[in-house]
Structures are given as C-alpha cells and as structure tokens.
Amino acid sequence: MGELISRVQSDPVLMISAAIGVVILLFMVLVVVVASMRVKTYKDRYVDVKIDNEAKEKRIAVLEEEMKVLHIKNAQNEQELQQFDDTKKRLAQTTEILEKTQKEFASLQTLQGQTKTQLDQLTERYEALKNAHRALNERMESLNEENSKLRVNNARLLMKLETEERFVSQMQQRKKQQSNNKGENE
C-alpha cells in the first residue's frame, strides 16, 4: 500500500485519477450518507405519519360514533320539536277555547246576576202575594163565617117570614071564611 501511494505521488495522471477516484468515492459516500439520512428521515416521517394516522383513525372512529349519537339525538330533537309544534298548536287552540269560555262565563255571570235580581224581585213579590193571599184567606174565612151566620139568620128570618105568611094567610082565610060565613048567615 505504501508502494501504491508512492507510485500515485510520482505519476500526476494517477494522482489526478486517484484524486478523481477519491472525489468520486467521497461523492458516493456523500450520496450514500445523504441517501441514508434521507431514508432515516423518511423512515422517521413514515413512523410519525403512521402513528399520526393511527391516532387520526382512532379520533375519526370516535368522531363517527359521536356523529351517530348526534344524528340520533338530532332525530330525537326534531321529533321533540315536532311534538313541541303540535303542543304549541294545541295550546293556541286551548287558549282560544279558554278565551271563549271566559267570555261565555262573563256573559253567564251577567245573566246570573240579572236572573238573581229577577229571582229576588219575584221572591219578594211572591212573599207579598203569599201574605196577601193569607190575609185574603183569613178575610174569606171570616166572610164565610159571617156569610154562614147571615144565611142561618136569613134562613131563620125566612122561616119566620114563611111562618108569618102562613099565619097571615091562615088569618086571611079565616077572615074570608068568617066573612063568607057571615054572608051566608045573613
């Protein structure tokens, strides 16, 4: 090897060839070193990207599960919203019915007040008429009693009158008979 070095030193063409060989060798080593560094860098990047991809795949799987849950929840919320709209419509209808009922209630209260006033007036009138009826019944009973007494009196008077008339007619007949008898006797 020493001999080879001395020979290369003495011959300029060999020296240039050796220098070119060394330069080519250095260039190849440099290319190999750079390539190996690039391979290592790409290998590290690949491992990092693979780890990132696995993490992202796990995250995507979790997000897909969450998205499914959110889709289900969204469907439930839409259903509840539909039910809420239905409930709102029913509430509006119920409110209208309540307003109508309140108006009817107010008119019925007014009618009830008027009816109560009329009832009170009619009750007072009824009581007055009842008292008047009671008074008239008492008067009628007293008048009936008086009428009965007067009838009895009238019956007695009639009987007396009839008795008197009979007596008078008997007296007149006797007078006639006596006058007839006197006229016959004469």
mmCIF file of N, CA and C in Angstrom, residues 57-71:
data_model
loop_
_atom_site.group_PDB
_atom_site.id
_atom_site.type_symbol
_atom_site.label_atom_id
_atom_site.label_comp_id
_atom_site.label_asym_id
_atom_site.label_seq_id
_atom_site.Cartn_x
_atom_site.Cartn_y
_atom_site.Cartn_z
ATOM 1 N N GLU A 57 -57.102 7.909 12.865
ATOM 2 C CA GLU A 57 -58.120 6.893 12.624
ATOM 3 C C GLU A 57 -58.938 6.631 13.883
ATOM 4 N N LYS A 58 -58.212 6.566 15.036
ATOM 5 C CA LYS A 58 -58.938 6.389 16.307
ATOM 6 C C LYS A 58 -59.848 7.591 16.557
ATOM 7 N N ARG A 59 -59.329 8.791 16.317
ATOM 8 C CA ARG A 59 -60.110 10.017 16.521
ATOM 9 C C ARG A 59 -61.298 10.046 15.556
ATOM 10 N N ILE A 60 -61.053 9.615 14.300
ATOM 11 C CA ILE A 60 -62.141 9.564 13.308
ATOM 12 C C ILE A 60 -63.205 8.562 13.749
ATOM 13 N N ALA A 61 -62.771 7.411 14.288
ATOM 14 C CA ALA A 61 -63.736 6.407 14.767
ATOM 15 C C ALA A 61 -64.560 6.980 15.916
ATOM 16 N N VAL A 62 -63.872 7.670 16.854
ATOM 17 C CA VAL A 62 -64.584 8.285 17.988
ATOM 18 C C VAL A 62 -65.550 9.343 17.467
ATOM 19 N N LEU A 63 -65.067 10.170 16.517
ATOM 20 C CA LEU A 63 -65.935 11.225 15.961
ATOM 21 C C LEU A 63 -67.120 10.639 15.205
ATOM 22 N N GLU A 64 -66.886 9.509 14.494
ATOM 23 C CA GLU A 64 -68.004 8.866 13.799
ATOM 24 C C GLU A 64 -69.038 8.350 14.783
ATOM 25 N N GLU A 65 -68.565 7.782 15.912
ATOM 26 C CA GLU A 65 -69.503 7.319 16.948
ATOM 27 C C GLU A 65 -70.275 8.508 17.519
ATOM 28 N N GLU A 66 -69.530 9.589 17.799
ATOM 29 C CA GLU A 66 -70.188 10.789 18.319
ATOM 30 C C GLU A 66 -71.172 11.334 17.295
ATOM 31 N N MET A 67 -70.814 11.274 16.007
ATOM 32 C CA MET A 67 -71.699 11.754 14.959
ATOM 33 C C MET A 67 -72.972 10.903 14.889
ATOM 34 N N LYS A 68 -72.813 9.570 15.048
ATOM 35 C CA LYS A 68 -74.000 8.701 15.067
ATOM 36 C C LYS A 68 -74.901 9.072 16.237
ATOM 37 N N VAL A 69 -74.259 9.277 17.419
ATOM 38 C CA VAL A 69 -75.035 9.664 18.604
ATOM 39 C C VAL A 69 -75.721 10.999 18.353
ATOM 40 N N LEU A 70 -74.987 11.948 17.727
ATOM 41 C CA LEU A 70 -75.574 13.253 17.443
ATOM 42 C C LEU A 70 -76.704 13.146 16.422
ATOM 43 N N HIS A 71 -76.546 12.257 15.424
ATOM 44 C CA HIS A 71 -77.630 12.043 14.460
ATOM 45 C C HIS A 71 -78.870 11.520 15.173
#
